[in-house]
PDB file of C-alpha atoms in Angstrom:
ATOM      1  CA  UNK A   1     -27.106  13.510  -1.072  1.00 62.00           C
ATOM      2  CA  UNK A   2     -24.250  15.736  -1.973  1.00 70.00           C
ATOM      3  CA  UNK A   3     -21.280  13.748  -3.458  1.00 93.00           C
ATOM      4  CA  UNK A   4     -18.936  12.638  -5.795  1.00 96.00           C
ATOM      5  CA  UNK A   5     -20.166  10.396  -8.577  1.00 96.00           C
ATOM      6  CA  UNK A   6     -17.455   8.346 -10.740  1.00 97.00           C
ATOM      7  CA  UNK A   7     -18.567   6.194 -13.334  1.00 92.00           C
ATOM      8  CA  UNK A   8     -18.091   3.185 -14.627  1.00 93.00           C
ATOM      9  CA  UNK A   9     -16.545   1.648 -11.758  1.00 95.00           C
ATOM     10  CA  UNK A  10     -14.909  -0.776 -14.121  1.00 95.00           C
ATOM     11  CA  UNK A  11     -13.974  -0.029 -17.428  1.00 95.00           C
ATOM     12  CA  UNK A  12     -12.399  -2.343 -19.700  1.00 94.00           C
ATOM     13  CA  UNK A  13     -10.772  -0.999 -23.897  1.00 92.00           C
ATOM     14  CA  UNK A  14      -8.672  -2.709 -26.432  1.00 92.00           C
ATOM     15  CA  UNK A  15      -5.285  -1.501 -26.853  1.00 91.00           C
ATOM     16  CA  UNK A  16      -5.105   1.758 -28.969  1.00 90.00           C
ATOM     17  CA  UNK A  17      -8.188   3.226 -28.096  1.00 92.00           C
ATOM     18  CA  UNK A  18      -9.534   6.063 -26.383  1.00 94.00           C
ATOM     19  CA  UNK A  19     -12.076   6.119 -22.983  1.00 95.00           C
ATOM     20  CA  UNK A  20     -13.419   9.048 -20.950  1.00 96.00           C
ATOM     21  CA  UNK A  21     -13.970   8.335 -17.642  1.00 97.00           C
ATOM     22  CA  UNK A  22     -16.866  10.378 -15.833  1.00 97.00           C
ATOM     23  CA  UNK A  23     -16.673  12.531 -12.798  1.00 98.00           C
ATOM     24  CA  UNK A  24     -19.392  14.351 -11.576  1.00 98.00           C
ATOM     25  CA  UNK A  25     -19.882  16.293  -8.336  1.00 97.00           C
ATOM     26  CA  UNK A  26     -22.856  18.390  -6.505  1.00 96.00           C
ATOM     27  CA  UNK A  27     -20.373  19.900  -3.996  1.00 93.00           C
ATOM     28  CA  UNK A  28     -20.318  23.163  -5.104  1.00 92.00           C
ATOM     29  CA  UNK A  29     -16.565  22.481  -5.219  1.00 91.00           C
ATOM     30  CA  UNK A  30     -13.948  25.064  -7.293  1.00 90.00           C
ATOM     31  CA  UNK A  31     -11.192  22.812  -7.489  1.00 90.00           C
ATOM     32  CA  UNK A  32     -11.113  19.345  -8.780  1.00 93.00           C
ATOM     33  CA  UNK A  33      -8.785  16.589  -9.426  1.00 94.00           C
ATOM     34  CA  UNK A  34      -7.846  13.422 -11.438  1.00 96.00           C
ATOM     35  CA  UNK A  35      -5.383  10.899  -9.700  1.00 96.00           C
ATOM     36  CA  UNK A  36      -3.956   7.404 -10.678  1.00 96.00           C
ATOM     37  CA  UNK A  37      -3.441   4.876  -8.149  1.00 95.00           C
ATOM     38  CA  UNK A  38      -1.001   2.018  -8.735  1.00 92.00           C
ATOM     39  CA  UNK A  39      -0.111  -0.880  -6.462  1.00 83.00           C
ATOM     40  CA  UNK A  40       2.559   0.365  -3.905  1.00 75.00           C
ATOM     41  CA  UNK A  41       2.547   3.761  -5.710  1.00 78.00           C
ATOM     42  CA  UNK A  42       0.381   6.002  -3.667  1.00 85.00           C
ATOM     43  CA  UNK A  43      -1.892   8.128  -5.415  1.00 92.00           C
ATOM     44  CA  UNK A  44      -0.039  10.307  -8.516  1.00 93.00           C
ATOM     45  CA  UNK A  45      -1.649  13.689  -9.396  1.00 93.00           C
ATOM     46  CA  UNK A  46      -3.319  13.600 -13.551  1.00 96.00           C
ATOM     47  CA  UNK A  47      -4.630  16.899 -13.816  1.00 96.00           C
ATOM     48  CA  UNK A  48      -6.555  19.793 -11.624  1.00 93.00           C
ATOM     49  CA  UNK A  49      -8.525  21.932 -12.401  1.00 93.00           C
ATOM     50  CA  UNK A  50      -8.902  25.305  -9.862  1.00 88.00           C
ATOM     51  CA  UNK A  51     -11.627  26.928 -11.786  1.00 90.00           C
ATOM     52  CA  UNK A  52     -14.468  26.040 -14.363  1.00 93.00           C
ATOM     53  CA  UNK A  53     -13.114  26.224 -18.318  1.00 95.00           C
ATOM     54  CA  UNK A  54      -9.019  26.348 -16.752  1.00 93.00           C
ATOM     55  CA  UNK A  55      -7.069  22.990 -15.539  1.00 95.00           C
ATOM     56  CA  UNK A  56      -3.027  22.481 -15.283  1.00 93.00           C
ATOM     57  CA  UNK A  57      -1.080  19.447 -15.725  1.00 95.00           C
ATOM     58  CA  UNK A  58       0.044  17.112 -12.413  1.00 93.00           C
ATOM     59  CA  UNK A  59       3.004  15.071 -12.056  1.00 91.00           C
ATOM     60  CA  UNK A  60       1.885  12.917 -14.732  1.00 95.00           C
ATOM     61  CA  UNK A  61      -0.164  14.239 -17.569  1.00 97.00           C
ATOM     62  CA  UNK A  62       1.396  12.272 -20.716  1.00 96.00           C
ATOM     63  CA  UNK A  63      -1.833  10.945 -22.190  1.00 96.00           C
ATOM     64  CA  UNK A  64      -4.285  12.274 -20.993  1.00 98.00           C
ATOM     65  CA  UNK A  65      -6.605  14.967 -21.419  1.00 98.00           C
ATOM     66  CA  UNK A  66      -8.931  16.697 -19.609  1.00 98.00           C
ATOM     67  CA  UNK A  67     -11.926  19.238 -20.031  1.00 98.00           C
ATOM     68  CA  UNK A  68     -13.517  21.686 -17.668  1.00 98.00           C
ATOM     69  CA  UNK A  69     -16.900  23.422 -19.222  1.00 97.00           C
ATOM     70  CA  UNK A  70     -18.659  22.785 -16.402  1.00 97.00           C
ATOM     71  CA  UNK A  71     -18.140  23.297 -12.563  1.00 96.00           C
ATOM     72  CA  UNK A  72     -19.825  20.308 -11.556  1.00 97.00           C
ATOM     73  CA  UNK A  73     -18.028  17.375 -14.709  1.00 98.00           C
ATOM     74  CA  UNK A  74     -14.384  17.180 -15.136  1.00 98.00           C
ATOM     75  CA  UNK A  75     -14.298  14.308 -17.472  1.00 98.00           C
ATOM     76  CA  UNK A  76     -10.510  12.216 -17.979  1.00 98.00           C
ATOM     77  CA  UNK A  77      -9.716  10.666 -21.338  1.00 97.00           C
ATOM     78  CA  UNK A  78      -7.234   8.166 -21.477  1.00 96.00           C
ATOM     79  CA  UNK A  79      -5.606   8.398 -24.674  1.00 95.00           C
ATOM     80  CA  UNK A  80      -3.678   5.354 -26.662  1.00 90.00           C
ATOM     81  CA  UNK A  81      -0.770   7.656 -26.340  1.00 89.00           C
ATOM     82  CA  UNK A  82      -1.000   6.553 -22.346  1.00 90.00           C
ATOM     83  CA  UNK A  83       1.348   3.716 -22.574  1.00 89.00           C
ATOM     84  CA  UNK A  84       0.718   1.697 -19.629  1.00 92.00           C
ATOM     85  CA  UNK A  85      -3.106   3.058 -19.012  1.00 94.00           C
ATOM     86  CA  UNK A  86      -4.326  -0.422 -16.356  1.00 96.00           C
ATOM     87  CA  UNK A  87      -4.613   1.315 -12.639  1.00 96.00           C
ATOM     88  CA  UNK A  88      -7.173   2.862 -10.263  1.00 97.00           C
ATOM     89  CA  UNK A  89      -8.673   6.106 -11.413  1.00 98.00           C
ATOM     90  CA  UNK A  90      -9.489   8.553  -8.793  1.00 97.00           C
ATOM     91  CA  UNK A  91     -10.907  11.588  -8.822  1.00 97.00           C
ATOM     92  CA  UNK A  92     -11.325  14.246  -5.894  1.00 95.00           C
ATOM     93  CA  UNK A  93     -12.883  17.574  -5.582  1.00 93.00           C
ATOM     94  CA  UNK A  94     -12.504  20.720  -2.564  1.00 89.00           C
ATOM     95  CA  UNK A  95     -14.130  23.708  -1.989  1.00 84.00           C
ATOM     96  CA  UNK A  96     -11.814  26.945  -2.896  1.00 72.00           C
ATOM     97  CA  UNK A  97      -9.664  26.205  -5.550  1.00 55.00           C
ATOM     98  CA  UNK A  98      -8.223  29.562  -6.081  1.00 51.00           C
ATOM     99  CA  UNK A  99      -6.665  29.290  -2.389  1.00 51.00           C
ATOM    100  CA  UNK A 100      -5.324  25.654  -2.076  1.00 49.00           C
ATOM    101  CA  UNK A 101      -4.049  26.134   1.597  1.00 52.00           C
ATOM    102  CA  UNK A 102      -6.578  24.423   4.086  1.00 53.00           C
ATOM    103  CA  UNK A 103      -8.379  22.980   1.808  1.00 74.00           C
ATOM    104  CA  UNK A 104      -9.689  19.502   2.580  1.00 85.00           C
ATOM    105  CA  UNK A 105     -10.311  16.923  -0.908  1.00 89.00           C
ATOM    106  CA  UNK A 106     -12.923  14.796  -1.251  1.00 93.00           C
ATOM    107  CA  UNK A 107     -12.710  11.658  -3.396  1.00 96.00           C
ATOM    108  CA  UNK A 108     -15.379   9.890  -6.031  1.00 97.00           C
ATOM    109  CA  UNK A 109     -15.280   5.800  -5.483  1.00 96.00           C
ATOM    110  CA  UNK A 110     -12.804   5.414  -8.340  1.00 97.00           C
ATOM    111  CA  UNK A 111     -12.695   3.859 -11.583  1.00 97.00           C
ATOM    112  CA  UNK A 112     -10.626   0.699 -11.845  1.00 96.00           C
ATOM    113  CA  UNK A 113      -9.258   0.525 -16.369  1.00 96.00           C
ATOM    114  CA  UNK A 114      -8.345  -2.621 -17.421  1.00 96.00           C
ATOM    115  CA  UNK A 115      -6.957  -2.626 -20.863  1.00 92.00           C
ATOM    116  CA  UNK A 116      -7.300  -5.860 -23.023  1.00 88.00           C
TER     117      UNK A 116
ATOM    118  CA  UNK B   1       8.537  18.390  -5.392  1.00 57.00           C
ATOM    119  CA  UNK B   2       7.657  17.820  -1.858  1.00 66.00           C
ATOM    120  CA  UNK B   3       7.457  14.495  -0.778  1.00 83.00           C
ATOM    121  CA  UNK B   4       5.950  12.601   2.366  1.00 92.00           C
ATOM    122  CA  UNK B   5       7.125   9.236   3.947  1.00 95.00           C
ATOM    123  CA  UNK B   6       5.457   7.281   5.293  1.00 94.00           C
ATOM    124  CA  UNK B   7       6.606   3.744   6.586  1.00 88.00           C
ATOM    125  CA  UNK B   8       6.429   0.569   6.943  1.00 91.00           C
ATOM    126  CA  UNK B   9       4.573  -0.346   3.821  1.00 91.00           C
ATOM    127  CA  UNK B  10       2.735  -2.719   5.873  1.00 94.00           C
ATOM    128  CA  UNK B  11       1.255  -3.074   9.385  1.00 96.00           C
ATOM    129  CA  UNK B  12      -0.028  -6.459  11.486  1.00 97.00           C
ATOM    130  CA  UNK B  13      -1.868  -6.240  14.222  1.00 97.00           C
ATOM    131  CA  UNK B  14      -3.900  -8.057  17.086  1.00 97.00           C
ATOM    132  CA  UNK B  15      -7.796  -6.848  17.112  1.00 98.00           C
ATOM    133  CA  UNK B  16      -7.762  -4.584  20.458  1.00 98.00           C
ATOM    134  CA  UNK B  17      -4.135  -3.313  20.012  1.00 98.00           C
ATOM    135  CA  UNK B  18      -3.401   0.123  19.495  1.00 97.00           C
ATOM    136  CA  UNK B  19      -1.281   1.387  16.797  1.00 97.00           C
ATOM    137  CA  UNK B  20       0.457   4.595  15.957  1.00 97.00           C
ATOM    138  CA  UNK B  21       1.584   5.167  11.864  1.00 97.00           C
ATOM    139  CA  UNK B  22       3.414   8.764  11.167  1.00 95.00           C
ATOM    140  CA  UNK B  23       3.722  10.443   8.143  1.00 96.00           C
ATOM    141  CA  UNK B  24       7.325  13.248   7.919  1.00 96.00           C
ATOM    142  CA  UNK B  25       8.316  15.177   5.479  1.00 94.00           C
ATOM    143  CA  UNK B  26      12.076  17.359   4.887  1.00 92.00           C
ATOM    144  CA  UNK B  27       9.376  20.168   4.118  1.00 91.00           C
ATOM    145  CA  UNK B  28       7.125  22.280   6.179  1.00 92.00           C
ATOM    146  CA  UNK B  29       3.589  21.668   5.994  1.00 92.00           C
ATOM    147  CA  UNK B  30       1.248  24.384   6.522  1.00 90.00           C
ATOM    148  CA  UNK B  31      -2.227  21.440   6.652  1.00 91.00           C
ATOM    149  CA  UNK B  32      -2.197  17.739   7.584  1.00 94.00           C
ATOM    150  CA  UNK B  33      -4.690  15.276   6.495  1.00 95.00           C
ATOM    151  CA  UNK B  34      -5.489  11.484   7.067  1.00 97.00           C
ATOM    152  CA  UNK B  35      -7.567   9.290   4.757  1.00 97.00           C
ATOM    153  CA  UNK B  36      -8.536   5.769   4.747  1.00 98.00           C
ATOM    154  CA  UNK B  37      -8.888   3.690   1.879  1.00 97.00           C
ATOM    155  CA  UNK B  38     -10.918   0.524   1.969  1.00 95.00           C
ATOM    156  CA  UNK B  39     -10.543  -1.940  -1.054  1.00 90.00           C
ATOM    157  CA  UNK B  40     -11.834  -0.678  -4.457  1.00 91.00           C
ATOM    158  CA  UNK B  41     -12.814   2.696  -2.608  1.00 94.00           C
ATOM    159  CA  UNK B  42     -11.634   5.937  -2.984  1.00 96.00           C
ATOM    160  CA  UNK B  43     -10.271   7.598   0.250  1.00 96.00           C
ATOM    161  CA  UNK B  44     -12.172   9.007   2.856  1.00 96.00           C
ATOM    162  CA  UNK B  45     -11.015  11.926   4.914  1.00 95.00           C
ATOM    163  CA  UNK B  46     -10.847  10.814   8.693  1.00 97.00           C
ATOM    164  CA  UNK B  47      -9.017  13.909  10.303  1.00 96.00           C
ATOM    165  CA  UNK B  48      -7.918  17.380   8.854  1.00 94.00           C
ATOM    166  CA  UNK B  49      -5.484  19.066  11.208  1.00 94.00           C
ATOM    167  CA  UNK B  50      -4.589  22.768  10.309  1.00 91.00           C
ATOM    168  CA  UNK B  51      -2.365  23.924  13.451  1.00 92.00           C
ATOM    169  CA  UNK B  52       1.284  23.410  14.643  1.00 95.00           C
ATOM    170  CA  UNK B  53       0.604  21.317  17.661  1.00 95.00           C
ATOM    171  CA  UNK B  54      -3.110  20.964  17.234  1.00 95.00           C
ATOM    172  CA  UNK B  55      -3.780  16.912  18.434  1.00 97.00           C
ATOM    173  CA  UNK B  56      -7.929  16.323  16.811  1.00 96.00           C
ATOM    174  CA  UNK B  57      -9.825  13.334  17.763  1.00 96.00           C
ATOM    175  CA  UNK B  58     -12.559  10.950  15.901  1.00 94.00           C
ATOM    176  CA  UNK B  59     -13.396   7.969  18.085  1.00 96.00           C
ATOM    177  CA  UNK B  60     -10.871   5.787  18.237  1.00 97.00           C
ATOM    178  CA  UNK B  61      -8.352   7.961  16.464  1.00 98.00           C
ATOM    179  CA  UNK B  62      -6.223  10.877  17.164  1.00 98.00           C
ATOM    180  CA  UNK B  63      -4.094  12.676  15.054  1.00 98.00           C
ATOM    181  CA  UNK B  64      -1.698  15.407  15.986  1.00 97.00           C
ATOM    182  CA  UNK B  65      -0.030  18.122  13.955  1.00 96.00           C
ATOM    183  CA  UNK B  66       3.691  17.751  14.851  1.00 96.00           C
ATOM    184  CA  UNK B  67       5.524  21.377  16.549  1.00 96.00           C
ATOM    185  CA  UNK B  68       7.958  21.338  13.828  1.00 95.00           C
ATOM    186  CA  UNK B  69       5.207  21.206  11.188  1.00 94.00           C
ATOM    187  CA  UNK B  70       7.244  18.469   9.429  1.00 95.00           C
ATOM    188  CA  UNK B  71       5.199  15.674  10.502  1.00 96.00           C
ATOM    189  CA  UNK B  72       2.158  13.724  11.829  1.00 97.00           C
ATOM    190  CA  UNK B  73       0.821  11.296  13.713  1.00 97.00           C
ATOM    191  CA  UNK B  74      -2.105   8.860  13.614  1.00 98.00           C
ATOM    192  CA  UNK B  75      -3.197   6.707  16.374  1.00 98.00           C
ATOM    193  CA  UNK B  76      -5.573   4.304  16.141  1.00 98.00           C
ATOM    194  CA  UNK B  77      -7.090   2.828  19.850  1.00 98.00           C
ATOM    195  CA  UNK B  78      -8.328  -0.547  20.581  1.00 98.00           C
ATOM    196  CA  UNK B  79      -8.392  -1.703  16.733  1.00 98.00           C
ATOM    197  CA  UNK B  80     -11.160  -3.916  15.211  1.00 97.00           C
ATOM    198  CA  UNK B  81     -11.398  -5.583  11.939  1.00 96.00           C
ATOM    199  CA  UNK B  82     -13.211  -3.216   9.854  1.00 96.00           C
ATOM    200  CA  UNK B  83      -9.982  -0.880  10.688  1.00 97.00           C
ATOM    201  CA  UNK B  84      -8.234  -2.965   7.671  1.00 97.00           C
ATOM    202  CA  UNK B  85      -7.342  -0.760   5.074  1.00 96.00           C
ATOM    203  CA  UNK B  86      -4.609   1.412   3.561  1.00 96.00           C
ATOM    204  CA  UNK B  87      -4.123   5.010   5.337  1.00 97.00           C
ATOM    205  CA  UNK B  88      -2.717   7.583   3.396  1.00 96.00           C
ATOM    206  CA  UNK B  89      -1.240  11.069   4.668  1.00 96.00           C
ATOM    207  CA  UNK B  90      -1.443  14.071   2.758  1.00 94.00           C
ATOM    208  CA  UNK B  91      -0.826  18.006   3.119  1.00 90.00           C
ATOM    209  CA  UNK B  92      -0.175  21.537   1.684  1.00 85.00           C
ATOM    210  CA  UNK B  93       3.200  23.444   2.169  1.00 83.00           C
ATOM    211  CA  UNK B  94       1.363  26.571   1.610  1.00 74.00           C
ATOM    212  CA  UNK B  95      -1.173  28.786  -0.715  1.00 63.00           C
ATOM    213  CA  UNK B  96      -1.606  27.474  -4.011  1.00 64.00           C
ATOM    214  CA  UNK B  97       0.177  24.667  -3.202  1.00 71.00           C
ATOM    215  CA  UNK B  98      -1.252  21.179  -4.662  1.00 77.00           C
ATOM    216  CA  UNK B  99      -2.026  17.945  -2.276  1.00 85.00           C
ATOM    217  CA  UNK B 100       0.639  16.028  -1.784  1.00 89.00           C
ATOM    218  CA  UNK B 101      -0.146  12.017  -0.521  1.00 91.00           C
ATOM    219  CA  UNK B 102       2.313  10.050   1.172  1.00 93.00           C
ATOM    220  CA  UNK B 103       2.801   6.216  -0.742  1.00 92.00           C
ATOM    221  CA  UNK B 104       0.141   4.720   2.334  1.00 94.00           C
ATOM    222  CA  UNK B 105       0.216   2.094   4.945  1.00 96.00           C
ATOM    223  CA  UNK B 106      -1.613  -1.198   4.432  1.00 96.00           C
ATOM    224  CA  UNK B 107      -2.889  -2.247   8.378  1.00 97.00           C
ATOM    225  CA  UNK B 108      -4.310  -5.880   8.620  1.00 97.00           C
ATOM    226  CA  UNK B 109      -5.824  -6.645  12.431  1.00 97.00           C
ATOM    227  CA  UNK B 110      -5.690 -10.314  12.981  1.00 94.00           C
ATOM    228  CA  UNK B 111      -9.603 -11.185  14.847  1.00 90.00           C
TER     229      UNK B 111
END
């Protein structure tokens, strides 16, 4: 079945290190997306990515890092520069991502980070 | 940035009540979406509205592009348990514009 595949869907680090979370999709989606979901916060836009080997910061990119060298992965790190790095990882994917407008996203099951 | 409201935070209701949530915004949208999230899920798309005016229907909800293209409705009919969940709004202002989600609205139905 075609999809979105995040995984682990819990992840726990020690303080000061680094994790990749996984995000995999057989779409055939352009465009793809990394969001962090707080408690009361509504979902807050990572990165995005509109095209394989290209990706642009969101609203809140400090400490993380992304890569794009395939269409189907866009893999997150969450770097010990992320200072507060415990939330709800989401990450979404739609079709055209050269032409955002009427574009619907589709979202993986998350990724919940607990740091110890 | 653009921003969409969405409010209250919160939402009780009585299993077989109907209830209406809206989502507005100070800027024009140019593509409406609704999503429901379910505890540790991500969100899943329940209506995409891409019209001025344009009122779309999946079962037992209904969603309507407002005329001014500032806002948007969500009605849910004759609610049932499994309806708990947090329903988020989101849209596009225009080409190359990135999603924007409203903060979401936690319903609870009471059996």
């Amino acid at each position: 079945d075609g999809g979105i595949t995040q995984s682990p869907k819990y992840l726990f680090r020690k303080e000061g290190q680094n994790v990749t979370l996984s995000c995999e999709q057989n779409l055939n989606h352009d465009a793809m997306y990394w969001y962090r979901q707080d408690p009361g916060q509504g979902l807050r836009l990572i990165y995005y990515s509109q095209i394989v080997n290209d990706f642009q910061k969101g609203d809140i990119a400090e400490g993380y890092s992304v890569s794009r060298e395939k269409k189907e992965s866009f893999p997150l790190t969450v770097t010990s520069a992320q200072k507060n790095p415990t939330a709800f990882y989401l990450c979404a994917s739609s079709i055209e991502g050269h032409r955002l407008t009427n574009t619907e996203a589709f979202f993986g099951q998350g990724t919940r980070l607990t740091v110890v | 940035g653009q921003q969409l409201n969405q409010s209250p935070q919160s939402m009780f209701i009585q299993e077989g009540e109907d209830v209406s949530m809206n989502c507005t915004s100070s800027s024009i949208f140019n593509t409406w979406l609704w999503y429901k999230q379910e505890p540790g899920e991500g969100p899943v798309l329940l209506i995409a509205l891409y019209k001025a005016g344009e009122l779309t229907s999946n079962g037992r909800l209904t969603a309507q592009f407002g005329i001014t293209r500032k806002d948007s409705f969500l009605n849910i009919s004759a609610s049932i348990p499994s309806d708990v969940g947090i329903y988020f709004c989101a849209g596009h202002t225009g080409a190359n514009s990135k999603l924007t989600f409203g903060k979401g609205i936690t319903l609870s139905v009471r059996p």
